[in-house]
Amino acid sequence: EQCYNFLKPGGRLAIVLPDGILGNPNTEYVRDWILKRFKLLASIDLPVETFLPQVGVQASLLFLQKKTQAERDAAINGEDYEVFMAIAEAVGKDRRGVPVYKRDEDGAELLFDELKQVLLRDSLGNEKIISKKSRVKRLDDDLPAISQAYIQFLKGIKL
């Protein structure tokens, strides 16, 4: 409710909520309250490892936009709009917080080509950029791909 109070009409909010609030029949009043006051822009289901090892709660990330009074009045007749939805299955770490890297079907860690550029300065102050190619591991993390998909989704609709 405080987040709602801090926003201007049309203002946007990203919030992490426990899945219990979003799925428990006893908390339907909370979902109703949210949907009456906000337009749901996106819902991203996060894996339980997201906040482990500190907190072991299944959660979702919601992107919301505070409705104007006109939008709230119009919503009485029902609403029809597109919502971005995604499920993140990996966040780059396991339950103990140990990094998890992308692997092939056989379980071997994959290596990816990466080009690094380094700026060198000689004793006379002349600068030279050197490019160095290396092979690196990448975290098994779905969130960067989900963020790119959300950007593409936003380009396809007008807010």
Tab-separated table of N, CA and C in Angstrom, residues 25-130:
chain	number	residue	atom	x	y	z
A	25	PRO	N	-5.408	-19.178	-1.785
A	25	PRO	CA	-6.809	-18.734	-1.782
A	25	PRO	C	-7.124	-17.758	-0.650
A	26	ASN	N	-6.409	-17.842	0.460
A	26	ASN	CA	-6.663	-16.957	1.600
A	26	ASN	C	-6.204	-15.527	1.360
A	27	THR	N	-5.393	-15.310	0.347
A	27	THR	CA	-4.890	-13.956	0.078
A	27	THR	C	-5.471	-13.368	-1.213
A	28	GLU	N	-6.628	-13.855	-1.616
A	28	GLU	CA	-7.273	-13.338	-2.821
A	28	GLU	C	-7.573	-11.843	-2.709
A	29	TYR	N	-7.881	-11.383	-1.499
A	29	TYR	CA	-8.173	-9.968	-1.296
A	29	TYR	C	-6.973	-9.091	-1.642
A	30	VAL	N	-5.757	-9.604	-1.436
A	30	VAL	CA	-4.551	-8.849	-1.784
A	30	VAL	C	-4.438	-8.724	-3.299
A	31	ARG	N	-4.661	-9.830	-4.000
A	31	ARG	CA	-4.600	-9.796	-5.463
A	31	ARG	C	-5.666	-8.868	-6.029
A	32	ASP	N	-6.862	-8.921	-5.470
A	32	ASP	CA	-7.931	-8.014	-5.917
A	32	ASP	C	-7.543	-6.557	-5.695
A	33	TRP	N	-6.957	-6.275	-4.530
A	33	TRP	CA	-6.536	-4.921	-4.215
A	33	TRP	C	-5.516	-4.439	-5.237
A	34	ILE	N	-4.541	-5.285	-5.552
A	34	ILE	CA	-3.504	-4.926	-6.527
A	34	ILE	C	-4.119	-4.664	-7.898
A	35	LEU	N	-4.971	-5.566	-8.359
A	35	LEU	CA	-5.518	-5.441	-9.713
A	35	LEU	C	-6.504	-4.285	-9.854
A	36	LYS	N	-7.127	-3.858	-8.765
A	36	LYS	CA	-8.019	-2.695	-8.825
A	36	LYS	C	-7.231	-1.390	-8.960
A	37	ARG	N	-6.037	-1.367	-8.417
A	37	ARG	CA	-5.256	-0.142	-8.365
A	37	ARG	C	-4.107	-0.072	-9.365
A	38	PHE	N	-3.700	-1.235	-9.886
A	38	PHE	CA	-2.563	-1.290	-10.796
A	38	PHE	C	-2.928	-2.044	-12.065
A	39	LYS	N	-2.250	-1.664	-13.142
A	39	LYS	CA	-2.268	-2.446	-14.374
A	39	LYS	C	-1.070	-3.385	-14.272
A	40	LEU	N	-1.297	-4.671	-14.449
A	40	LEU	CA	-0.219	-5.652	-14.388
A	40	LEU	C	0.505	-5.644	-15.725
A	41	LEU	N	1.776	-5.210	-15.720
A	41	LEU	CA	2.575	-5.148	-16.940
A	41	LEU	C	3.300	-6.457	-17.196
A	42	ALA	N	3.840	-7.049	-16.112
A	42	ALA	CA	4.607	-8.284	-16.270
A	42	ALA	C	4.625	-9.062	-14.969
A	43	SER	N	4.717	-10.382	-15.121
A	43	SER	CA	4.867	-11.280	-13.985
A	43	SER	C	5.949	-12.289	-14.352
A	44	ILE	N	6.996	-12.345	-13.523
A	44	ILE	CA	8.113	-13.251	-13.775
A	44	ILE	C	8.271	-14.156	-12.571
A	45	ASP	N	8.078	-15.444	-12.787
A	45	ASP	CA	8.210	-16.442	-11.728
A	45	ASP	C	9.695	-16.730	-11.519
A	46	LEU	N	10.158	-16.554	-10.302
A	46	LEU	CA	11.571	-16.755	-9.987
A	46	LEU	C	11.781	-18.123	-9.346
A	47	PRO	N	12.921	-18.755	-9.595
A	47	PRO	CA	13.180	-20.043	-8.949
A	47	PRO	C	13.503	-19.850	-7.464
A	48	VAL	N	13.322	-20.892	-6.688
A	48	VAL	CA	13.550	-20.805	-5.246
A	48	VAL	C	14.992	-20.435	-4.920
A	49	GLU	N	15.938	-20.738	-5.798
A	49	GLU	CA	17.349	-20.422	-5.559
A	49	GLU	C	17.650	-18.925	-5.600
A	50	THR	N	16.732	-18.124	-6.081
A	50	THR	CA	16.975	-16.694	-6.269
A	50	THR	C	17.501	-16.027	-5.005
A	51	PHE	N	16.893	-16.289	-3.874
A	51	PHE	CA	17.284	-15.613	-2.638
A	51	PHE	C	17.985	-16.541	-1.646
A	52	LEU	N	18.260	-17.774	-2.077
A	52	LEU	CA	19.005	-18.698	-1.224
A	52	LEU	C	20.484	-18.353	-1.292
A	53	PRO	N	21.285	-18.612	-0.307
A	53	PRO	CA	20.991	-19.381	0.891
A	53	PRO	C	20.350	-18.574	2.020
A	54	GLN	N	20.157	-17.268	1.863
A	54	GLN	CA	19.607	-16.465	2.956
A	54	GLN	C	18.117	-16.715	3.187
A	55	VAL	N	17.321	-16.678	2.117
A	55	VAL	CA	15.864	-16.791	2.241
A	55	VAL	C	15.372	-17.848	1.269
A	56	GLY	N	14.614	-18.808	1.774
A	56	GLY	CA	14.109	-19.886	0.934
A	56	GLY	C	12.641	-19.731	0.607
A	57	VAL	N	12.286	-18.657	-0.066
A	57	VAL	CA	10.893	-18.391	-0.395
A	57	VAL	C	10.742	-18.345	-1.914
A	58	GLN	N	9.765	-19.063	-2.419
A	58	GLN	CA	9.422	-18.977	-3.841
A	58	GLN	C	8.780	-17.611	-4.058
A	59	ALA	N	9.254	-16.873	-5.052
A	59	ALA	CA	8.764	-15.515	-5.250
A	59	ALA	C	8.564	-15.215	-6.724
A	60	SER	N	7.866	-14.124	-6.975
A	60	SER	CA	7.667	-13.625	-8.332
A	60	SER	C	7.980	-12.140	-8.356
A	61	LEU	N	8.375	-11.696	-9.520
A	61	LEU	CA	8.658	-10.290	-9.747
A	61	LEU	C	7.500	-9.723	-10.554
A	62	LEU	N	6.863	-8.691	-10.015
A	62	LEU	CA	5.742	-8.052	-10.709
A	62	LEU	C	6.146	-6.650	-11.141
A	63	PHE	N	5.768	-6.300	-12.371
A	63	PHE	CA	5.908	-4.943	-12.872
A	63	PHE	C	4.495	-4.388	-12.959
A	64	LEU	N	4.263	-3.291	-12.250
A	64	LEU	CA	2.925	-2.724	-12.145
A	64	LEU	C	2.944	-1.253	-12.538
A	65	GLN	N	1.780	-0.778	-12.992
A	65	GLN	CA	1.627	0.636	-13.317
A	65	GLN	C	0.379	1.137	-12.608
A	66	LYS	N	0.531	2.205	-11.831
A	66	LYS	CA	-0.590	2.761	-11.075
A	66	LYS	C	-1.634	3.317	-12.036
A	67	LYS	N	-2.866	2.874	-11.841
A	67	LYS	CA	-3.957	3.325	-12.713
A	67	LYS	C	-4.358	4.755	-12.362
A	68	THR	N	-4.753	5.487	-13.400
A	68	THR	CA	-5.353	6.792	-13.178
A	68	THR	C	-6.793	6.559	-12.722
A	69	GLN	N	-7.426	7.607	-12.231
A	69	GLN	CA	-8.817	7.458	-11.797
A	69	GLN	C	-9.706	7.053	-12.973
A	70	ALA	N	-9.429	7.590	-14.150
A	70	ALA	CA	-10.220	7.231	-15.340
A	70	ALA	C	-10.046	5.750	-15.659
A	71	GLU	N	-8.817	5.229	-15.537
A	71	GLU	CA	-8.575	3.801	-15.795
A	71	GLU	C	-9.275	2.934	-14.753
A	72	ARG	N	-9.298	3.397	-13.508
A	72	ARG	CA	-9.984	2.635	-12.456
A	72	ARG	C	-11.488	2.598	-12.718
A	73	ASP	N	-12.036	3.722	-13.167
A	73	ASP	CA	-13.471	3.772	-13.467
A	73	ASP	C	-13.809	2.897	-14.664
A	74	ALA	N	-12.966	2.923	-15.687
A	74	ALA	CA	-13.200	2.115	-16.887
A	74	ALA	C	-13.061	0.628	-16.602
A	75	ALA	N	-12.267	0.264	-15.602
A	75	ALA	CA	-12.029	-1.143	-15.275
A	75	ALA	C	-13.257	-1.824	-14.692
A	76	ILE	N	-14.233	-1.064	-14.283
A	76	ILE	CA	-15.457	-1.644	-13.722
A	76	ILE	C	-16.148	-2.516	-14.760
A	77	ASN	N	-16.045	-2.130	-16.026
A	77	ASN	CA	-16.660	-2.895	-17.114
A	77	ASN	C	-15.769	-4.028	-17.602
A	78	GLY	N	-14.650	-4.229	-16.969
A	78	GLY	CA	-13.713	-5.287	-17.365
A	78	GLY	C	-12.538	-4.710	-18.123
A	79	GLU	N	-11.442	-5.445	-18.103
A	79	GLU	CA	-10.233	-4.986	-18.771
A	79	GLU	C	-9.717	-6.071	-19.691
A	80	ASP	N	-9.062	-5.624	-20.756
A	80	ASP	CA	-8.457	-6.560	-21.689
A	80	ASP	C	-7.160	-5.934	-22.187
A	81	TYR	N	-6.054	-6.456	-21.699
A	81	TYR	CA	-4.753	-5.963	-22.133
A	81	TYR	C	-3.746	-7.099	-22.028
A	82	GLU	N	-2.615	-6.914	-22.725
A	82	GLU	CA	-1.591	-7.958	-22.738
A	82	GLU	C	-0.682	-7.825	-21.530
A	83	VAL	N	-0.281	-8.984	-20.998
A	83	VAL	CA	0.620	-9.046	-19.852
A	83	VAL	C	1.798	-9.931	-20.235
A	84	PHE	N	3.008	-9.461	-19.974
A	84	PHE	CA	4.203	-10.262	-20.210
A	84	PHE	C	4.360	-11.251	-19.056
A	85	MET	N	4.543	-12.517	-19.392
A	85	MET	CA	4.727	-13.538	-18.360
A	85	MET	C	5.931	-14.404	-18.731
A	86	ALA	N	6.729	-14.743	-17.723
A	86	ALA	CA	7.910	-15.578	-17.960
A	86	ALA	C	8.212	-16.395	-16.716
A	87	ILE	N	8.923	-17.482	-16.931
A	87	ILE	CA	9.381	-18.336	-15.838
A	87	ILE	C	10.896	-18.438	-15.941
A	88	ALA	N	11.577	-17.986	-14.911
A	88	ALA	CA	13.029	-18.130	-14.851
A	88	ALA	C	13.322	-19.468	-14.176
A	89	GLU	N	14.025	-20.328	-14.880
A	89	GLU	CA	14.346	-21.637	-14.314
A	89	GLU	C	15.734	-21.672	-13.704
A	90	ALA	N	16.590	-20.710	-14.048
A	90	ALA	CA	17.956	-20.670	-13.523
A	90	ALA	C	18.348	-19.223	-13.252
A	91	VAL	N	19.104	-19.022	-12.172
A	91	VAL	CA	19.565	-17.682	-11.815
A	91	VAL	C	21.072	-17.630	-11.584
A	92	GLY	N	21.793	-18.601	-12.106
A	92	GLY	CA	23.245	-18.565	-12.049
A	92	GLY	C	23.871	-19.044	-10.760
A	93	LYS	N	23.072	-19.629	-9.870
A	93	LYS	CA	23.622	-20.169	-8.628
A	93	LYS	C	22.735	-21.305	-8.138
A	94	ASP	N	23.309	-22.135	-7.257
A	94	ASP	CA	22.531	-23.233	-6.697
A	94	ASP	C	21.989	-22.827	-5.323
A	95	ARG	N	21.428	-23.781	-4.612
A	95	ARG	CA	20.804	-23.506	-3.309
A	95	ARG	C	21.780	-22.999	-2.258
A	96	ARG	N	23.062	-23.288	-2.431
A	96	ARG	CA	24.078	-22.835	-1.474
A	96	ARG	C	24.735	-21.532	-1.898
A	97	GLY	N	24.322	-20.989	-3.031
A	97	GLY	CA	24.898	-19.747	-3.526
A	97	GLY	C	26.129	-19.939	-4.392
A	98	VAL	N	26.439	-21.186	-4.730
A	98	VAL	CA	27.597	-21.490	-5.557
A	98	VAL	C	27.242	-21.222	-7.024
A	99	PRO	N	28.109	-20.510	-7.756
A	99	PRO	CA	27.813	-20.228	-9.170
A	99	PRO	C	27.582	-21.499	-9.981
A	100	VAL	N	26.600	-21.446	-10.879
A	100	VAL	CA	26.286	-22.553	-11.783
A	100	VAL	C	26.466	-22.020	-13.196
A	101	TYR	N	27.269	-22.737	-13.986
A	101	TYR	CA	27.587	-22.297	-15.340
A	101	TYR	C	26.825	-23.120	-16.365
A	102	LYS	N	26.668	-22.545	-17.561
A	102	LYS	CA	25.984	-23.241	-18.652
A	102	LYS	C	26.748	-24.526	-18.989
A	103	ARG	N	25.971	-25.567	-19.277
A	103	ARG	CA	26.556	-26.870	-19.586
A	103	ARG	C	25.895	-27.445	-20.826
A	104	ASP	N	26.612	-28.382	-21.485
A	104	ASP	CA	26.035	-29.071	-22.634
A	104	ASP	C	25.218	-30.269	-22.149
A	105	GLU	N	24.688	-31.050	-23.095
A	105	GLU	CA	23.820	-32.191	-22.751
A	105	GLU	C	24.542	-33.243	-21.915
A	106	ASP	N	25.862	-33.317	-22.051
A	106	ASP	CA	26.648	-34.309	-21.310
A	106	ASP	C	27.093	-33.794	-19.940
A	107	GLY	N	26.784	-32.544	-19.638
A	107	GLY	CA	27.146	-31.991	-18.338
A	107	GLY	C	28.467	-31.245	-18.307
A	108	ALA	N	29.151	-31.137	-19.427
A	108	ALA	CA	30.421	-30.410	-19.474
A	108	ALA	C	30.149	-28.908	-19.562
A	109	GLU	N	30.945	-28.124	-18.840
A	109	GLU	CA	30.787	-26.672	-18.879
A	109	GLU	C	31.129	-26.139	-20.263
A	110	LEU	N	30.298	-25.238	-20.747
A	110	LEU	CA	30.511	-24.631	-22.056
A	110	LEU	C	31.436	-23.424	-21.926
A	111	LEU	N	32.255	-23.215	-22.942
A	111	LEU	CA	33.112	-22.039	-23.008
A	111	LEU	C	32.676	-21.177	-24.179
A	112	PHE	N	32.659	-19.869	-23.963
A	112	PHE	CA	32.206	-18.922	-24.973
A	112	PHE	C	33.337	-17.964	-25.313
A	113	ASP	N	33.427	-17.599	-26.589
A	113	ASP	CA	34.438	-16.634	-27.023
A	113	ASP	C	34.052	-15.249	-26.531
A	114	GLU	N	35.043	-14.549	-26.014
A	114	GLU	CA	34.816	-13.188	-25.540
A	114	GLU	C	35.981	-12.326	-25.993
A	115	LEU	N	35.684	-11.158	-26.500
A	115	LEU	CA	36.707	-10.233	-26.956
A	115	LEU	C	36.853	-9.135	-25.906
A	116	LYS	N	38.036	-9.022	-25.351
A	116	LYS	CA	38.311	-7.981	-24.353
A	116	LYS	C	39.236	-6.951	-24.982
A	117	GLN	N	38.946	-5.698	-24.710
A	117	GLN	CA	39.796	-4.624	-25.218
A	117	GLN	C	40.477	-3.940	-24.037
A	118	VAL	N	41.783	-3.758	-24.175
A	118	VAL	CA	42.582	-3.154	-23.118
A	118	VAL	C	43.268	-1.917	-23.673
A	119	LEU	N	43.222	-0.840	-22.922
A	119	LEU	CA	43.878	0.398	-23.315
A	119	LEU	C	45.260	0.416	-22.668
A	120	LEU	N	46.304	0.472	-23.492
A	120	LEU	CA	47.682	0.526	-22.996
A	120	LEU	C	48.273	1.893	-23.291
A	121	ARG	N	49.117	2.344	-22.393
A	121	ARG	CA	49.785	3.616	-22.569
A	121	ARG	C	51.287	3.368	-22.406
A	122	ASP	N	52.059	3.769	-23.417
A	122	ASP	CA	53.504	3.551	-23.331
A	122	ASP	C	54.158	4.686	-22.531
A	123	SER	N	55.484	4.636	-22.400
A	123	SER	CA	56.213	5.618	-21.577
A	123	SER	C	56.124	7.037	-22.129
A	124	LEU	N	55.809	7.177	-23.410
A	124	LEU	CA	55.666	8.502	-24.020
A	124	LEU	C	54.237	9.035	-23.940
A	125	GLY	N	53.332	8.228	-23.379
A	125	GLY	CA	51.934	8.658	-23.248
A	125	GLY	C	51.068	8.296	-24.429
A	126	ASN	N	51.609	7.572	-25.403
A	126	ASN	CA	50.814	7.150	-26.554
A	126	ASN	C	49.872	6.021	-26.128
A	127	GLU	N	48.642	6.117	-26.591
A	127	GLU	CA	47.649	5.119	-26.232
A	127	GLU	C	47.444	4.136	-27.374
A	128	LYS	N	47.199	2.896	-26.988
A	128	LYS	CA	46.971	1.851	-27.978
A	128	LYS	C	45.949	0.882	-27.399
A	129	ILE	N	44.971	0.523	-28.216
A	129	ILE	CA	43.967	-0.443	-27.788
A	129	ILE	C	44.348	-1.808	-28.331
A	130	ILE	N	44.418	-2.769	-27.437
A	130	ILE	CA	44.741	-4.139	-27.824
A	130	ILE	C	43.517	-5.002	-27.566
